[in-house]
C-alpha cells in the first residue's frame, strides 16, 4: 500500500517541523522574557501600572523583586489575595488554568505507558509509511486491521476514559468551589447585587408611583429607588456639547498657566478671547440643559401626580419620552433575589426581570428596544456569524497548508524555485504557519464584536457572553477541525482525486493523529511568544507613544484620554490607562487548549507534556499582569465561569466522538467503538446532572443567605449610598447654575475669574494648583485665574 495516506514529506517531517519551531520560538520567547525581567523594575509606568496609578493601587503590586525572582513570587500569590485585590474574574481564570494543568499532568502520567504502546506497535503494511519518530508515538502508528492493532486500540479507549472521568471529577470539584465563592461575591454591597432591570414595562406601569405600587404588593417597604428610563436624546446631545466645551476651557486654562497669556482663536468675528467665548458658550449650553430638564421635570411630575391620584387616562397614555424599561433598586438582597426569579406578568416579554449590568457598562441606546427588533437583530447577527465562519475556512485552510511544504511546492511551481534559491524557505514556512493562525484569530474578537453589538445588548456583560460563545464556536470549528482536516487532506489531494471515498478514510485515520504537531506548535507559540509579548508590552508602549504624538496632552484629563479611530476599532491608550483584562478572548483560547488536550491526550499522548508547559506559562504571565497591570473595576463576579464549564463538557463530548470516528476509520475491532459509547453516555448524564441544579444554584443567592446578610446589614445600621442613583441616567444629573449670570439676554460673557465661572469650568473646585480660599480677586492676583 505504497500510496496510503500519511507518507512523510521529505525534509518536512513532523519532528523537523516541531524542532524548527522549538528552536525559533524558544529562542525568541526566551530572549523577550530575559529583556522583560531586566526592564520590569526600570520602567514602572509600563510594567507596574497598578503601583503607579493611584486609583489602581494594590498591595501586591507594591512589592518589588530582583530580576527573575518575580516568577516564583507570582506563583506563590494565594488565591485569596487574587480574589481580594484583582477580582473574582481574575481568580476564575487562574483556577481554570490550574485545572488545565492538572488534567495535562494526568495525561502525562498516562502517556508514560501509552507512548510505548503506540511506538512499538506491530509492523503492518497499513503503517509502513509512518516513519517519523514523532508520528510513531501517535495512534497513526497503530495498524487498524484485525488482529494486529486490536490491543493498542484498547489503550486509546482506556485513555479516553481516564482523561474524561478525571476532567469530570475536577470540574465537579470546581463547581463546589465556584458556588461558594460566587455566593460570597453576590453578598457584597454593590449596586448590581441590589438592583434588577425590568424590560417590557406596560404603559399602565410607566410611572414611578404605579411601578412602586406593583412591587410593593410583594416586597412591602423593601423598594429603595425606581428609575424609569427616559428617552432624552436631545438632553444627552447637550451634555456632550457641555463636556466638549468643558474640555476646551480646561485646555484654555492650562495654556494660560503655561504661557502667562490669555489664549485666543479665530472666528468669523476675527480673533477672540478663548476663555471668554468658551465660558459664554458653556454657560449657554448649561442654561439650555437646565431649561430642558426643568420642562421635562415639570411634565414628568405632572404625569406622576395624575398617576398617583389614579387618573386612568394618564396611566394608559404616558409621555412618549418615558421608555418601557426601568431599574428597580431594593433595600434587601432577599427582595432583589426574589424579584429576579419571579414571573411578573401574564403577557410574554412584559415585565421581564434580569440582572442589572454594572452601571458604567450600560448601553443606554439599547434600552427599551422593541422585542421584535431584538429578534431581527439577533437573527441578522447570527446570519453574519455563520457567513463569516464559512468564509473563514479559506484563510485557515491556506495557513494549514503552509506546514505541508513539499505538497505546496508541487502545486505552486514558483515556490520550488524559491526553495532552491533560499534553503531556509521550507523551515520558514513551517515557522510562520502557527504565528499566522494566531494573528488571524486576533481579528475575530473585533469582527465578532461588531456582530454582537447588532444584537442590542443592554450591558457589557451580556455582550461579552454572546461574544464568548461566538469566539468559542470559531475556535472549535475553524482553528481545530478545519486546521486538522485541511492539513490532512491537502497532503494527499492527488490520491483523493483518484479515489475520494476510499482515500478519505485512509487519510483521516492516519493523518489526524499526526496533525498533533500542528496543535503542539500552535499551543507553544500561543503560550511562550504570547506570554512574552503580553509581559513585554511592546505594542502597548508603541500605541502609547503614538497616542502621545497625536495628542492632546496639555491637561491631566487629556493625558488620560484614549484616541480611537474607525468607531473604536483602533484605540490608542496612554500607559496610565491599561484597560481591563479581555477574559472573553482568553477563555475562548483556553477552550481550544482543552479540546486539543481531550483529543490528543488519546491520539498523541506526547502533546500532554507541551500542554502542561503551556498552562504553566499562561498561569505565570497572567498572574503577573492581573496583579501589576490591568484595571479590575469591571469585575463581573465570574459570570463567564458557568459558560466556560459548559463548553468544557461540550469539548469533552466532541473529543469523544472524534476519537470514536478515528477508531472507526482505523477499521479496528468491532468492540472498540462500542466501548466508547458508555463514556459518551456518562458525559451526557454528567452534563444533564449539572444542568438540573448546579448552574441555577451558582447564579442565584439562596434566600437563607440573603436573610442573614440583610439582618447583619440592619444591625449595623448601614445606609444605601452605594446604590442610590447608581442607575440614574447621566444626563439627568444636572446642577443648577447659581450666582452671576451676565446680562438679561445671556449674551455678555461672564467674568472667568468669578465664582460662577469657576463653578462652570471646574464643577465648583478651583483649578489644579490654585489658591484655595479668598475671593476672585485674590485668585487673579495669585496668577491662577486670568484677568479678563
Tab-separated table of C-alpha atoms in Angstrom, residues 37-265:
chain	number	residue	atom	x	y	z
A	37	UNK	CA	12.899	40.584	33.633
A	38	UNK	CA	15.692	43.165	33.320
A	39	UNK	CA	13.365	46.077	32.466
A	40	UNK	CA	10.339	45.468	34.728
A	41	UNK	CA	11.801	47.493	37.630
A	42	UNK	CA	13.300	50.154	35.345
A	43	UNK	CA	10.026	51.224	33.684
A	44	UNK	CA	7.276	51.016	36.327
A	45	UNK	CA	4.887	53.141	34.239
A	46	UNK	CA	4.907	50.387	31.639
A	47	UNK	CA	5.328	47.262	33.778
A	48	UNK	CA	3.741	48.138	37.120
A	49	UNK	CA	0.812	50.386	36.287
A	50	UNK	CA	-1.182	49.415	39.375
A	51	UNK	CA	1.565	50.740	41.617
A	52	UNK	CA	1.915	53.990	39.659
A	53	UNK	CA	-1.724	54.951	39.061
A	54	UNK	CA	-3.254	55.771	42.436
A	55	UNK	CA	-6.764	54.578	41.589
A	56	UNK	CA	-5.406	51.129	40.701
A	57	UNK	CA	-3.051	50.662	43.665
A	58	UNK	CA	-2.912	47.290	45.407
A	59	UNK	CA	-0.557	45.810	47.987
A	60	UNK	CA	0.612	43.004	45.706
A	61	UNK	CA	1.787	45.471	43.055
A	62	UNK	CA	3.777	47.455	45.648
A	63	UNK	CA	6.185	44.576	46.206
A	64	UNK	CA	9.440	44.660	44.256
A	65	UNK	CA	11.551	41.697	43.215
A	66	UNK	CA	15.048	41.330	41.731
A	67	UNK	CA	15.226	40.242	38.083
A	68	UNK	CA	13.877	36.708	37.528
A	69	UNK	CA	12.749	36.382	41.170
A	70	UNK	CA	9.336	37.729	40.207
A	71	UNK	CA	8.435	34.368	38.620
A	72	UNK	CA	8.400	32.224	41.786
A	73	UNK	CA	6.893	35.184	43.664
A	74	UNK	CA	3.906	35.315	41.283
A	75	UNK	CA	3.243	31.608	41.686
A	76	UNK	CA	3.270	31.995	45.488
A	77	UNK	CA	0.477	34.597	45.477
A	78	UNK	CA	-2.524	32.991	47.152
A	79	UNK	CA	-5.937	32.693	45.557
A	80	UNK	CA	-7.459	34.743	48.367
A	81	UNK	CA	-5.073	37.605	47.606
A	82	UNK	CA	-6.006	37.453	43.928
A	83	UNK	CA	-9.701	37.441	44.833
A	84	UNK	CA	-9.397	40.465	47.135
A	85	UNK	CA	-7.057	42.628	45.049
A	86	UNK	CA	-7.622	41.542	41.453
A	87	UNK	CA	-11.258	40.457	41.389
A	88	UNK	CA	-13.268	37.275	41.064
A	89	UNK	CA	-12.991	37.213	37.255
A	90	UNK	CA	-9.217	37.031	37.603
A	91	UNK	CA	-9.454	34.228	40.128
A	92	UNK	CA	-11.789	32.111	37.984
A	93	UNK	CA	-9.374	32.452	35.056
A	94	UNK	CA	-6.423	31.382	37.211
A	95	UNK	CA	-8.405	28.436	38.581
A	96	UNK	CA	-9.239	27.193	35.074
A	97	UNK	CA	-5.558	27.407	34.121
A	98	UNK	CA	-4.800	25.359	37.218
A	99	UNK	CA	-7.422	22.779	36.233
A	100	UNK	CA	-5.978	22.567	32.728
A	101	UNK	CA	-2.545	21.936	34.239
A	102	UNK	CA	-3.914	19.158	36.452
A	103	UNK	CA	-5.654	17.366	33.563
A	104	UNK	CA	-2.497	17.700	31.456
A	105	UNK	CA	-0.409	16.166	34.254
A	106	UNK	CA	-2.831	13.229	34.385
A	107	UNK	CA	-2.356	12.925	30.632
A	108	UNK	CA	1.424	12.910	31.083
A	109	UNK	CA	1.235	10.125	33.666
A	110	UNK	CA	-0.974	8.156	31.298
A	111	UNK	CA	1.397	8.873	28.404
A	112	UNK	CA	4.200	7.051	30.251
A	113	UNK	CA	2.638	3.732	29.251
A	114	UNK	CA	0.608	4.777	26.195
A	115	UNK	CA	3.539	6.173	24.153
A	116	UNK	CA	5.435	2.815	24.202
A	117	UNK	CA	2.216	1.020	23.289
A	118	UNK	CA	1.861	3.177	20.183
A	119	UNK	CA	5.545	3.389	19.312
A	120	UNK	CA	6.226	-0.337	19.452
A	121	UNK	CA	3.049	-1.472	17.771
A	122	UNK	CA	3.358	-4.433	15.414
A	123	UNK	CA	4.573	-3.694	11.920
A	124	UNK	CA	1.919	-3.749	9.286
A	125	UNK	CA	1.629	-2.606	5.697
A	126	UNK	CA	-1.002	-0.033	6.663
A	127	UNK	CA	1.578	1.834	8.794
A	128	UNK	CA	4.669	1.175	6.675
A	129	UNK	CA	4.920	4.849	5.710
A	130	UNK	CA	4.726	6.141	9.286
A	131	UNK	CA	8.483	6.510	9.698
A	132	UNK	CA	8.875	9.777	11.562
A	133	UNK	CA	9.746	9.295	15.246
A	134	UNK	CA	7.127	11.772	16.428
A	135	UNK	CA	4.406	10.204	14.291
A	136	UNK	CA	5.310	6.762	15.615
A	137	UNK	CA	4.331	7.959	19.100
A	138	UNK	CA	0.777	8.578	17.922
A	139	UNK	CA	-2.220	6.437	17.092
A	140	UNK	CA	-1.180	6.773	13.440
A	141	UNK	CA	1.442	4.072	14.089
A	142	UNK	CA	-1.162	1.551	15.256
A	143	UNK	CA	-2.448	-0.749	12.492
A	144	UNK	CA	-6.173	-0.693	12.279
A	145	UNK	CA	-6.827	-4.113	10.811
A	146	UNK	CA	-7.633	-7.079	13.000
A	147	UNK	CA	-5.879	-8.618	14.752
A	148	UNK	CA	-2.558	-6.589	14.668
A	149	UNK	CA	-3.729	-3.333	16.282
A	150	UNK	CA	-6.507	-4.621	18.478
A	151	UNK	CA	-4.884	-4.332	21.899
A	152	UNK	CA	-3.215	-0.977	21.153
A	153	UNK	CA	-6.617	0.447	20.315
A	154	UNK	CA	-7.800	-0.730	23.733
A	155	UNK	CA	-5.119	1.600	25.126
A	156	UNK	CA	-6.721	4.526	23.287
A	157	UNK	CA	-10.141	3.647	24.700
A	158	UNK	CA	-8.749	3.329	28.236
A	159	UNK	CA	-7.014	6.698	27.964
A	160	UNK	CA	-10.246	8.365	26.838
A	161	UNK	CA	-11.938	7.046	29.983
A	162	UNK	CA	-9.073	8.195	32.247
A	163	UNK	CA	-8.958	11.731	30.829
A	164	UNK	CA	-12.734	12.187	30.690
A	165	UNK	CA	-13.536	10.897	34.166
A	166	UNK	CA	-10.617	12.850	35.660
A	167	UNK	CA	-11.870	16.004	33.957
A	168	UNK	CA	-15.428	15.469	35.160
A	169	UNK	CA	-14.210	14.916	38.734
A	170	UNK	CA	-12.105	18.086	38.663
A	171	UNK	CA	-14.914	20.112	37.099
A	172	UNK	CA	-17.366	18.864	39.718
A	173	UNK	CA	-14.947	19.930	42.449
A	174	UNK	CA	-14.553	23.330	40.797
A	175	UNK	CA	-18.332	23.738	40.783
A	176	UNK	CA	-18.424	23.361	44.568
A	177	UNK	CA	-15.678	25.934	44.940
A	178	UNK	CA	-17.290	28.360	42.488
A	179	UNK	CA	-20.729	28.225	44.105
A	180	UNK	CA	-19.260	29.080	47.495
A	181	UNK	CA	-17.129	31.973	46.202
A	182	UNK	CA	-19.809	33.241	43.814
A	183	UNK	CA	-22.323	33.467	46.646
A	184	UNK	CA	-19.776	35.370	48.700
A	185	UNK	CA	-19.363	37.832	45.836
A	186	UNK	CA	-23.134	38.219	45.441
A	187	UNK	CA	-23.488	39.359	49.060
A	188	UNK	CA	-21.241	42.374	48.503
A	189	UNK	CA	-22.735	45.846	48.819
A	190	UNK	CA	-22.612	46.683	45.124
A	191	UNK	CA	-25.332	48.340	43.005
A	192	UNK	CA	-25.871	45.372	40.697
A	193	UNK	CA	-26.483	42.984	43.612
A	194	UNK	CA	-29.363	45.115	44.889
A	195	UNK	CA	-30.870	46.106	41.526
A	196	UNK	CA	-32.814	44.399	38.749
A	197	UNK	CA	-33.518	45.542	35.215
A	198	UNK	CA	-37.155	45.298	34.129
A	199	UNK	CA	-37.915	45.352	30.414
A	200	UNK	CA	-41.240	45.436	28.609
A	201	UNK	CA	-42.977	47.644	31.184
A	202	UNK	CA	-46.658	48.045	30.125
A	203	UNK	CA	-47.994	51.554	29.581
A	204	UNK	CA	-50.115	51.495	32.727
A	205	UNK	CA	-46.971	50.947	34.831
A	206	UNK	CA	-44.770	53.617	33.240
A	207	UNK	CA	-44.747	55.876	36.258
A	208	UNK	CA	-42.738	55.605	39.430
A	209	UNK	CA	-45.816	55.515	41.624
A	210	UNK	CA	-47.513	52.765	39.583
A	211	UNK	CA	-44.349	50.678	39.383
A	212	UNK	CA	-43.628	51.156	43.072
A	213	UNK	CA	-47.178	50.059	43.902
A	214	UNK	CA	-46.714	46.996	41.690
A	215	UNK	CA	-43.572	45.854	43.523
A	216	UNK	CA	-44.879	46.848	46.954
A	217	UNK	CA	-47.571	44.222	46.578
A	218	UNK	CA	-44.906	41.582	47.287
A	219	UNK	CA	-41.990	43.489	48.758
A	220	UNK	CA	-43.773	45.987	51.033
A	221	UNK	CA	-41.235	48.582	52.116
A	222	UNK	CA	-38.170	46.953	50.509
A	223	UNK	CA	-38.144	49.260	47.469
A	224	UNK	CA	-35.287	51.750	47.626
A	225	UNK	CA	-35.435	53.502	44.237
A	226	UNK	CA	-37.085	53.159	40.858
A	227	UNK	CA	-35.520	54.740	37.799
A	228	UNK	CA	-37.722	54.682	34.730
A	229	UNK	CA	-35.532	55.014	31.655
A	230	UNK	CA	-36.153	58.245	29.736
A	231	UNK	CA	-35.733	58.981	26.047
A	232	UNK	CA	-33.632	62.107	26.378
A	233	UNK	CA	-31.546	62.156	23.212
A	234	UNK	CA	-31.619	65.959	22.914
A	235	UNK	CA	-30.509	66.369	26.517
A	236	UNK	CA	-27.706	63.861	26.017
A	237	UNK	CA	-26.551	65.782	22.938
A	238	UNK	CA	-26.399	68.931	25.038
A	239	UNK	CA	-24.444	67.029	27.665
A	240	UNK	CA	-21.923	66.007	25.010
A	241	UNK	CA	-21.630	69.642	23.927
A	242	UNK	CA	-21.130	70.634	27.566
A	243	UNK	CA	-18.352	68.096	28.044
A	244	UNK	CA	-16.610	69.210	24.848
A	245	UNK	CA	-16.737	72.866	25.928
A	246	UNK	CA	-15.555	71.891	29.395
A	247	UNK	CA	-12.519	70.225	27.844
A	248	UNK	CA	-11.806	73.320	25.756
A	249	UNK	CA	-11.978	75.529	28.834
A	250	UNK	CA	-9.672	73.224	30.740
A	251	UNK	CA	-7.228	73.467	27.873
A	252	UNK	CA	-7.563	77.269	27.772
A	253	UNK	CA	-6.753	77.496	31.465
A	254	UNK	CA	-3.812	75.128	31.085
A	255	UNK	CA	-2.445	77.232	28.217
A	256	UNK	CA	-2.738	80.360	30.344
A	257	UNK	CA	-0.922	78.747	33.252
A	258	UNK	CA	1.808	77.565	30.886
A	259	UNK	CA	2.259	80.741	28.790
A	260	UNK	CA	1.024	83.511	31.084
A	261	UNK	CA	-1.132	84.885	28.259
A	262	UNK	CA	-4.832	84.542	27.616
A	263	UNK	CA	-5.349	82.163	24.644
A	264	UNK	CA	-7.209	83.352	21.561
A	265	UNK	CA	-8.679	81.736	18.483
